[in-house]
XYZ file of C-alpha atoms in Angstrom:
665
model
C -39.577 247.958 220.012
C -37.300 250.489 218.274
C -38.838 253.732 217.140
C -36.135 254.885 214.711
C -37.596 254.926 211.180
C -35.956 253.620 208.088
C -36.776 253.397 204.415
C -39.155 250.382 204.346
C -37.837 248.706 201.242
C -34.139 249.642 201.666
C -31.759 246.974 200.435
C -28.325 246.823 202.029
C -25.897 247.619 199.285
C -22.945 245.789 200.809
C -24.700 242.500 201.395
C -22.724 239.755 203.151
C -21.534 236.692 201.254
C -23.470 234.414 203.623
C -25.978 234.612 206.421
C -26.853 232.111 209.145
C -30.438 232.091 210.422
C -31.819 229.889 213.169
C -35.549 229.387 213.695
C -36.388 228.085 217.175
C -39.592 227.295 219.019
C -41.721 224.556 220.502
C -41.969 221.209 218.712
C -45.525 222.255 217.732
C -44.542 225.641 216.339
C -43.626 224.285 212.953
C -39.947 225.304 212.990
C -38.839 222.426 210.798
C -41.547 223.261 208.300
C -40.582 226.946 208.393
C -36.924 226.114 207.932
C -37.677 223.677 205.121
C -39.714 226.217 203.156
C -37.097 228.933 203.766
C -34.568 226.426 202.391
C -36.748 226.043 199.313
C -36.785 229.809 198.838
C -32.974 229.877 199.152
C -32.647 227.209 196.483
C -35.015 229.092 194.151
C -32.982 232.261 194.761
C -29.891 230.451 193.487
C -28.016 230.571 196.817
C -25.787 227.796 198.005
C -26.785 226.531 201.443
C -26.510 223.880 204.135
C -29.069 223.165 206.848
C -29.104 221.615 210.310
C -32.453 220.553 211.719
C -32.200 219.897 215.467
C -35.021 217.984 217.152
C -35.795 217.296 220.792
C -35.631 213.603 221.787
C -39.110 213.627 223.344
C -41.953 212.780 220.973
C -43.955 215.725 222.327
C -42.254 217.532 225.182
C -44.429 219.725 227.448
C -45.125 223.028 225.722
C -42.777 225.869 226.659
C -40.097 223.742 228.328
C -36.425 224.089 227.627
C -35.944 220.500 226.520
C -38.845 220.706 224.072
C -37.237 223.325 221.831
C -36.957 222.456 218.142
C -34.566 224.441 215.962
C -33.656 224.708 212.313
C -30.461 226.455 211.168
C -29.573 227.397 207.617
C -26.400 228.929 206.252
C -27.032 230.421 202.811
C -25.237 232.845 200.530
C -23.580 233.762 197.293
C -20.415 231.749 197.980
C -19.585 228.086 198.463
C -21.274 226.741 201.590
C -20.027 223.554 203.254
C -21.606 223.715 206.731
C -24.717 224.983 208.407
C -22.586 227.697 209.996
C -21.069 228.155 213.430
C -22.921 231.086 214.996
C -26.231 232.482 213.715
C -26.543 236.048 212.524
C -30.279 235.954 213.172
C -32.232 234.055 215.812
C -36.013 233.804 215.540
C -37.228 232.816 219.013
C -40.883 231.937 219.235
C -40.946 231.644 223.063
C -38.693 232.176 226.140
C -37.417 228.583 226.071
C -36.286 228.921 222.475
C -34.485 232.152 223.386
C -32.745 230.710 226.424
C -31.477 227.555 224.735
C -30.243 229.262 221.600
C -29.213 232.856 222.371
C -25.756 231.833 223.587
C -24.897 230.704 220.047
C -25.852 234.054 218.466
C -23.022 236.255 217.202
C -22.356 239.433 219.195
C -24.415 242.143 217.522
C -26.683 239.515 215.958
C -30.406 240.031 215.602
C -33.021 238.454 217.894
C -36.582 238.417 216.635
C -38.861 237.455 219.523
C -42.601 236.925 219.890
C -43.588 238.981 222.957
C -46.976 237.336 222.929
C -45.343 234.137 224.244
C -43.279 235.865 226.955
C -45.976 235.347 229.580
C -45.303 234.780 233.282
C -46.035 231.076 232.907
C -43.741 230.615 229.904
C -40.943 232.584 231.559
C -41.203 230.295 234.596
C -41.066 227.199 232.368
C -37.920 228.596 230.772
C -36.527 229.306 234.261
C -36.303 233.061 233.738
C -36.789 235.053 236.926
C -37.371 238.261 234.964
C -38.279 238.918 231.349
C -34.972 239.021 229.388
C -36.544 241.351 226.840
C -36.855 243.968 229.555
C -33.885 243.511 231.965
C -30.998 244.488 229.662
C -29.438 241.014 229.652
C -29.648 240.920 225.839
C -27.739 244.203 225.395
C -24.935 242.687 223.302
C -27.442 241.752 220.598
C -30.000 243.692 218.566
C -33.479 242.830 219.774
C -36.643 243.141 217.685
C -39.517 242.122 219.931
C -43.167 242.399 218.978
C -46.377 240.392 219.402
C -46.249 237.936 216.500
C -49.043 235.937 218.090
C -51.442 238.884 218.088
C -50.428 239.999 214.607
C -51.056 236.471 213.337
C -54.428 236.266 214.999
C -55.434 239.551 213.408
C -54.268 238.463 209.941
C -56.341 235.238 209.963
C -59.388 236.681 211.736
C -61.556 236.757 208.553
C -61.310 232.967 208.186
C -63.139 232.125 211.405
C -60.467 229.866 212.885
C -60.352 228.991 216.567
C -57.542 230.417 218.664
C -55.542 227.176 218.518
C -55.789 226.850 214.747
C -55.104 230.526 214.253
C -51.920 230.438 216.344
C -50.663 227.518 214.250
C -50.260 230.066 211.428
C -47.511 231.888 213.397
C -44.776 230.022 211.578
C -46.135 231.253 208.230
C -46.262 234.863 209.511
C -42.646 234.511 210.667
C -41.685 232.966 207.350
C -43.273 235.864 205.509
C -41.152 238.320 207.506
C -38.025 236.255 206.769
C -38.857 236.242 203.051
C -39.079 240.039 203.124
C -35.821 240.347 205.057
C -33.936 238.363 202.407
C -35.721 239.586 199.296
C -37.418 236.299 198.452
C -40.396 235.549 196.215
C -43.539 234.423 198.087
C -45.304 232.829 195.111
C -43.603 229.381 195.344
C -44.613 229.209 199.015
C -48.169 230.260 198.194
C -48.334 227.525 195.538
C -47.003 225.003 198.067
C -49.621 226.015 200.655
C -52.417 225.681 198.122
C -51.191 222.206 197.287
C -50.674 221.148 200.894
C -54.136 222.243 201.993
C -55.915 221.360 198.778
C -58.645 219.521 200.682
C -59.071 222.378 203.162
C -59.010 225.670 201.258
C -59.797 227.722 204.342
C -56.546 226.620 206.035
C -54.670 227.344 202.792
C -56.083 230.849 202.625
C -55.453 231.513 206.335
C -51.794 230.441 206.107
C -51.309 232.467 202.929
C -52.838 235.470 204.651
C -50.408 235.026 207.565
C -47.483 234.692 205.153
C -48.507 237.879 203.352
C -49.073 239.714 206.616
C -45.577 238.919 207.889
C -44.114 240.066 204.572
C -46.182 243.262 204.646
C -45.096 243.969 208.229
C -41.487 244.091 207.073
C -42.375 246.410 204.239
C -44.522 248.881 206.204
C -43.644 248.827 209.898
C -40.620 251.124 209.583
C -38.937 249.152 212.351
C -35.576 250.811 212.206
C -31.917 249.950 212.244
C -32.285 246.392 213.429
C -34.221 245.090 210.480
C -33.056 245.558 206.921
C -33.900 243.999 203.634
C -30.855 242.042 202.448
C -30.295 240.635 198.991
C -27.768 237.827 198.463
C -26.780 237.219 194.892
C -27.018 233.718 193.385
C -23.887 231.631 193.733
C -21.898 230.945 190.576
C -22.568 227.278 189.742
C -22.056 225.112 186.668
C -25.051 224.926 184.375
C -27.395 222.032 185.015
C -30.528 220.838 186.768
C -30.415 221.394 190.545
C -32.676 220.365 193.339
C -32.697 220.423 197.134
C -31.925 217.056 198.638
C -31.620 215.580 202.139
C -29.243 212.772 203.013
C -32.083 210.288 203.557
C -33.601 211.148 200.204
C -30.204 210.862 198.476
C -29.658 207.414 200.001
C -33.066 206.289 198.765
C -32.483 207.584 195.238
C -28.959 206.177 195.185
C -30.158 202.735 196.189
C -32.715 202.756 193.386
C -30.106 203.963 190.929
C -27.690 201.280 192.111
C -30.271 198.558 191.632
C -31.013 199.898 188.130
C -27.304 199.872 187.271
C -27.107 196.264 188.497
C -30.212 195.411 186.397
C -31.956 194.080 189.501
C -35.241 194.664 191.287
C -34.757 195.964 194.833
C -36.298 194.771 198.071
C -36.112 196.979 201.158
C -36.890 195.491 204.564
C -36.923 198.006 207.352
C -38.240 198.897 210.802
C -38.933 202.474 211.968
C -36.141 204.122 213.951
C -34.821 207.690 214.198
C -33.165 208.979 212.049
C -33.260 206.120 209.505
C -37.046 205.918 209.003
C -37.089 208.556 206.228
C -35.277 206.190 203.859
C -38.275 203.808 203.996
C -40.677 206.752 203.588
C -38.943 207.888 200.418
C -38.629 204.374 198.898
C -42.342 203.728 199.326
C -42.940 206.341 196.636
C -40.551 204.732 194.128
C -42.287 201.471 193.438
C -42.452 202.129 189.714
C -38.664 201.561 189.615
C -38.930 197.941 190.703
C -38.759 198.655 194.434
C -40.584 196.494 196.988
C -40.784 197.927 200.492
C -41.628 195.984 203.658
C -42.033 197.335 207.166
C -41.200 194.335 209.356
C -42.318 193.654 212.908
C -38.779 194.123 214.217
C -35.192 194.769 213.153
C -34.273 191.076 212.900
C -37.158 190.299 210.612
C -36.288 193.319 208.512
C -32.748 192.156 207.701
C -33.801 188.497 207.440
C -36.376 189.426 204.810
C -33.731 191.376 202.874
C -31.361 188.384 202.971
C -34.200 186.211 201.708
C -34.802 188.622 198.831
C -31.113 188.492 197.898
C -31.223 184.673 197.947
C -34.164 184.917 195.573
C -32.240 187.068 193.120
C -33.107 190.637 194.114
C -30.916 193.288 195.681
C -31.739 193.122 199.366
C -31.421 196.337 201.383
C -32.110 197.147 205.027
C -31.455 200.197 207.147
C -31.467 201.280 210.784
C -29.542 203.248 213.365
C -27.081 201.987 215.968
C -29.457 200.104 218.303
C -31.197 198.434 215.367
C -27.905 197.603 213.690
C -26.915 195.820 216.933
C -30.060 193.668 216.642
C -29.239 192.889 213.002
C -25.729 191.704 213.822
C -26.343 187.935 213.894
C -28.144 188.103 210.541
C -25.208 190.126 209.097
C -23.039 187.137 209.954
C -25.503 184.929 208.068
C -25.193 187.203 205.028
C -21.406 186.997 205.219
C -21.469 183.217 205.564
C -23.932 182.673 202.757
C -22.063 185.304 200.651
C -25.131 187.074 199.369
C -25.266 190.729 198.277
C -26.875 192.970 200.852
C -26.745 196.730 201.552
C -27.083 197.789 205.161
C -27.537 201.542 205.821
C -26.659 202.825 209.297
C -27.862 206.369 209.975
C -25.811 206.910 213.113
C -27.110 208.670 216.158
C -25.788 209.295 219.669
C -25.354 206.148 221.738
C -24.974 203.729 223.347
C -28.375 202.068 223.834
C -31.168 204.559 223.146
C -28.629 207.331 223.813
C -29.434 210.544 221.964
C -32.033 209.416 219.421
C -32.361 212.752 217.618
C -28.711 213.889 217.820
C -25.766 213.110 215.591
C -22.649 211.069 216.233
C -20.074 208.918 214.425
C -19.708 206.303 217.131
C -20.719 203.192 215.134
C -17.479 202.834 213.174
C -16.151 200.038 215.409
C -19.534 198.363 215.116
C -19.399 198.606 211.288
C -15.806 197.426 210.874
C -15.437 194.933 213.757
C -18.795 194.440 215.479
C -19.800 190.853 214.690
C -18.961 187.458 216.117
C -16.252 185.509 214.356
C -14.065 186.822 211.576
C -16.770 188.588 209.598
C -15.251 191.097 207.199
C -17.556 193.502 205.403
C -16.840 196.536 203.206
C -17.798 199.853 204.839
C -18.481 203.143 203.030
C -19.160 206.536 204.605
C -20.994 209.456 203.004
C -19.654 212.969 203.643
C -22.712 215.082 202.771
C -26.354 214.711 201.688
C -25.497 214.884 198.003
C -22.534 212.505 198.391
C -24.873 209.929 199.936
C -26.305 209.332 196.455
C -23.025 208.193 194.959
C -22.107 206.280 198.093
C -25.340 204.292 197.865
C -24.550 203.381 194.262
C -21.057 202.325 195.292
C -22.466 200.141 198.043
C -24.741 198.401 195.486
C -21.793 197.904 193.132
C -19.576 196.271 195.700
C -22.393 194.137 197.120
C -23.384 192.685 193.769
C -19.938 192.370 192.211
C -18.275 190.794 195.255
C -21.293 188.874 196.632
C -21.012 190.400 200.065
C -22.999 192.532 202.482
C -21.868 196.166 202.584
C -22.433 198.797 205.270
C -23.178 202.387 204.281
C -22.647 204.894 207.092
C -24.458 208.195 207.279
C -25.532 210.016 210.452
C -28.329 212.116 211.843
C -26.777 215.324 210.517
C -26.505 213.991 206.951
C -29.910 212.260 207.028
C -31.837 215.376 208.069
C -29.736 218.138 206.538
C -30.314 219.499 203.028
C -28.124 221.033 200.343
C -28.396 221.933 196.624
C -27.595 218.922 194.443
C -26.847 218.929 190.790
C -28.871 216.064 189.303
C -26.303 213.850 187.584
C -26.537 212.604 184.041
C -27.525 208.902 184.242
C -25.275 208.188 181.248
C -22.233 209.192 183.335
C -22.617 206.061 185.509
C -21.138 202.779 184.411
C -23.479 199.846 184.665
C -22.480 196.739 186.643
C -25.035 194.105 185.623
C -25.421 191.241 188.053
C -25.008 187.753 186.606
C -26.628 184.486 187.702
C -25.319 180.986 187.258
C -27.539 179.071 184.853
C -25.646 175.838 184.385
C -23.333 173.649 186.397
C -19.812 175.002 186.738
C -17.775 172.096 188.081
C -15.804 169.313 186.407
C -17.817 166.412 184.989
C -21.058 168.343 185.251
C -20.916 168.977 188.998
C -22.145 172.084 190.760
C -19.758 174.205 192.832
C -21.838 176.908 194.545
C -18.727 178.253 196.297
C -16.294 178.251 193.395
C -14.759 181.721 193.073
C -14.048 184.102 190.202
C -11.025 186.371 189.859
C -12.477 188.759 192.453
C -13.095 185.961 194.942
C -16.841 186.127 194.532
C -18.962 182.991 194.454
C -21.708 182.550 191.770
C -25.200 183.864 192.437
C -27.788 181.108 191.900
C -31.488 181.812 191.819
C -33.519 179.162 193.645
C -35.498 177.052 191.244
C -32.896 177.142 188.479
C -33.046 173.596 186.931
C -30.161 171.416 188.040
C -28.660 173.965 190.411
C -30.145 172.848 193.718
C -27.618 173.632 196.418
C -27.336 173.937 200.193
C -27.111 177.305 201.874
C -27.048 178.455 205.488
C -24.974 179.720 208.381
C -22.970 176.566 209.141
C -19.403 176.372 207.774
C -19.119 174.913 204.310
C -16.802 172.994 202.071
C -14.782 175.501 199.977
C -16.225 174.333 196.681
C -19.354 172.272 197.070
C -20.911 174.239 199.917
C -21.700 171.007 201.732
C -21.454 171.101 205.536
C -17.836 170.816 206.571
C -16.638 171.311 210.110
C -13.059 170.324 209.421
C -10.251 172.679 210.509
C -8.940 172.892 206.984
C -12.337 173.877 205.563
C -12.912 176.578 208.163
C -9.425 177.961 207.659
C -9.861 177.989 203.869
C -13.275 179.606 203.927
C -12.284 182.211 206.503
C -9.282 183.117 204.448
C -11.341 183.244 201.240
C -13.999 185.573 202.728
C -11.248 187.874 204.065
C -9.336 187.900 200.784
C -12.498 188.761 198.879
C -13.252 191.810 201.027
C -9.569 192.872 201.061
C -9.666 192.660 197.267
C -12.387 195.315 197.110
C -9.507 197.825 197.518
C -8.381 196.970 193.944
C -11.621 198.351 192.513
C -11.808 201.644 194.470
C -9.950 204.803 193.465
C -6.807 205.977 195.181
C -7.320 208.402 198.015
C -7.026 212.005 196.928
C -6.291 215.210 198.805
C -9.436 217.384 199.008
C -7.481 220.557 199.714
C -3.774 221.157 199.972
C -0.674 219.171 199.078
C 0.206 215.454 198.998
C 2.823 216.008 201.691
C 3.577 218.622 204.357
C 3.472 219.401 208.044
C -0.148 218.459 208.914
C -2.917 216.408 207.349
C -6.402 216.635 208.795
C -8.031 213.323 207.998
C -11.809 213.011 208.235
C -14.672 210.758 207.305
C -18.401 211.152 207.112
C -20.194 214.385 207.960
C -17.126 216.164 209.386
C -16.237 217.110 205.801
C -17.772 220.590 205.821
C -16.198 222.024 209.014
C -12.836 220.387 208.256
C -12.781 221.743 204.696
C -13.604 225.274 205.795
C -11.162 225.163 208.703
C -8.320 223.938 206.489
C -9.175 226.600 203.908
C -8.943 229.330 206.553
C -5.688 227.919 207.941
C -4.123 227.741 204.492
C -5.147 231.350 203.930
C -3.029 232.217 206.944
C -0.054 230.423 205.367
C -0.251 227.276 207.477
C 0.972 224.049 205.793
C -2.108 221.914 206.329
C -4.106 219.683 203.985
C -7.472 217.992 204.102
C -7.957 214.272 203.346
C -11.440 212.766 203.521
C -11.911 209.005 203.358
C -14.995 207.451 201.773
C -13.956 203.782 201.830
C -13.510 202.979 205.514
C -12.954 199.252 204.961
C -10.962 198.200 203.125
C -9.004 201.453 203.069
C -7.720 202.869 199.791
C -4.501 201.133 198.671
C -2.424 204.328 198.547
C -3.610 205.800 201.879
C -0.695 204.463 203.942
C 1.884 206.025 201.633
C -0.076 209.268 201.437
C -0.264 209.710 205.225
C 3.444 209.031 205.630
C 4.116 212.187 203.591
C 2.956 214.400 206.479
C 4.753 215.178 209.730
C 1.548 214.983 211.766
C -1.974 213.584 211.297
C -5.048 214.942 213.034
C -8.323 213.032 212.959
C -11.466 214.953 213.993
C -14.474 212.675 214.594
C -17.689 212.662 216.594
C -16.656 209.743 218.845
C -13.798 208.945 221.183
C -11.268 208.193 218.448
C -12.451 205.198 216.490
C -11.115 206.014 212.989
C -7.905 207.231 214.590
C -7.514 203.747 216.053
C -8.120 202.098 212.665
C -5.461 204.280 211.033
C -2.962 203.559 213.790
C -3.701 199.842 213.608
C -3.469 199.566 209.797
C -0.665 201.976 209.013
C 1.290 202.520 212.252
C 0.928 206.288 211.883
C 0.877 208.523 214.948
C -2.597 209.828 214.245
C -3.887 212.237 216.908
C -7.585 212.455 217.790
C -9.835 215.513 217.971
C -12.947 214.102 219.554
C -16.415 215.544 220.134
C -19.224 213.587 221.711
C -22.001 216.048 222.484
C -24.629 215.132 219.947
C -23.781 218.179 217.847
C -21.542 218.562 214.766
C -18.158 220.192 214.834
C -17.960 223.940 214.329
C -15.374 225.372 211.957
C -13.844 227.323 214.817
C -13.212 224.191 216.894
C -11.232 222.489 214.146
C -9.469 225.727 213.172
C -8.330 226.146 216.790
C -7.026 222.579 216.881
C -5.064 223.143 213.646
C -3.589 226.340 215.089
C -1.918 224.446 217.925
C 0.385 222.758 215.395
C 1.690 226.124 214.182
C 1.729 228.339 217.320
C 5.339 227.647 218.177
C 4.538 226.374 221.683
C 6.616 223.231 222.348
C 4.464 220.193 222.986
C 1.252 222.052 222.307
C 0.384 220.161 219.159
C -1.826 217.124 219.443
C -5.358 215.934 219.709
C -7.809 216.565 222.462
C -11.277 215.868 223.739
C -13.498 218.855 223.071
C -15.849 219.858 225.884
C -19.555 220.138 225.142
C -20.284 223.488 223.528
C -22.876 225.214 225.725
C -23.959 227.392 222.837
C -25.083 224.286 220.925
C -26.969 222.429 223.630
C -29.391 223.418 226.386
C -27.609 223.972 229.690
C -27.881 221.269 232.335
C -30.578 223.293 234.085
C -32.920 222.619 231.182
C -33.321 219.106 232.453
C -35.940 216.621 231.298
C -39.321 215.693 232.593
C -38.305 213.514 235.493
C -41.793 213.718 236.924
C -41.511 217.140 238.571
C -43.647 218.676 235.804
C -46.343 216.105 236.485
C -46.368 215.432 240.243
C -49.349 213.112 239.878
C -47.165 210.755 237.860
C -44.300 210.573 240.326
C -43.256 207.263 241.823
C -41.555 206.942 245.213
C -38.303 206.182 243.404
C -38.461 209.191 241.138
C -39.263 211.553 243.978
C -36.070 210.490 245.732
C -33.907 210.934 242.651
């Protein structure tokens, strides 16, 4: 530990515009809780921010192992923040495994805060360190602040009579207290939160508050030296209004409720737990006073079937899942298309295929959303670009579903679902209502009923079961274009297939023209994105334009059908680059629909793009090297993921569980 003294409460006068902090430790160390509460403090301080929680795939990995590390990164500051940041300025490592898997991402000269109490021989071996990195000089390019957080925590909670295990669980609050001191944050909101969280166990509340205060006091009094300073970041200039912190999953839930209210409908949500979509169900359960019914089904198929049944009964049916669950729902999606009932399907994408990377992010379900059903089964597809944007996208999905009598897919991903950002609570009066209407009397000539007659949008009437005189047949078998009676004839199938396609194609008439997020409506290069790539693309384009490069950013919300002006807009650029976290799916859609020579920039590592990766790809278009411009497949970034040596528990950690097959692997 450094011995140089410094003024304890010194505040750096030339504070940076933004700081990136990453908390990392075991899954049981409470890093997500620590990060979440530090995010709350950033919001209360008036900073703009973006977060990136990163979970291990294992439900509870063995303690101290490399693949069991849980991390939470936040980028916060007094300027506009669009991403969780590329490289951290500060890494808080609660054990050797957390240090090893995350230190490569730290900026040169960045600060490491490490708990020496966890750097035991056993933990070093688990992290595959031959010698203690805090002592061998291998961390020389960073500032290192290493002290025994475990012992300091134990000492701070000693008066409360906790056992060693319970006492050590307060480490995250001690660390949070130090972080609050470092960035000049008020502790009182966190103290109030702890009192509320442990209302039924005041001793735990008092112990955690004591640990929080001890960590804060350590920063004030330890006179640590040059590595640790108190930094104040001014509030960001924002328009006046009511703001709150929101995650993507919470924004989707609130947007679905708002959409149902704007449609004047009760909402039914049928879901089944799956990472990272489960949080939507968790949030909706608490919103029953807004006419929301939630149902956790026994499987994915039952979940969507129940939602279709609710739509048939006159409610807004909603279901959600991630890629594997969406695959199971596919046949029922075809039923919703054939019956032409409103349904919202939320896909919180994760790494695939199959179980894939259940806790990591990807954009690889676009083909599945646009094309992935048997038969010609067109469905509108919308993609949210950020947690806050997910609110408006959910409302838009409800509008299209109810106005066009069609299922709609809303795409988010693991990054959006788990990440948080400040969100200005919108004025409800600023949203236009789109009340759903139900047929109440026969609509055909001579008093007949035509359940599949179509309005000017191509939508059929919505008929509540039990409406007198409006008994009609419904199901998945092909129908007569007007009466809905079973009709296998070639002419009927052709007519109904064409009608369903024309209806979805017609959605493009009710969506706004595609705009340019940053830059000009023509030029040398357009970077076209969708979904959660918005932040890194926007920042990379901003930096490139500051260098004088003729590049613009276009971000597409309506994936299918595409905005009516998008083809003409893209033709105004010499080149088109499409960064996406898959092997080039949206690039293929753009090429197919518009015959543009879109080039891919692909990343499939379970981690979001960094600004630097996209900035480097843009630079190739302006470096003057013949033939250098074009897309590429980005390699996995070793600073974002554990190295291959981290491995997983293939049985070697538990020899008693090994099978003959696993021992040979």
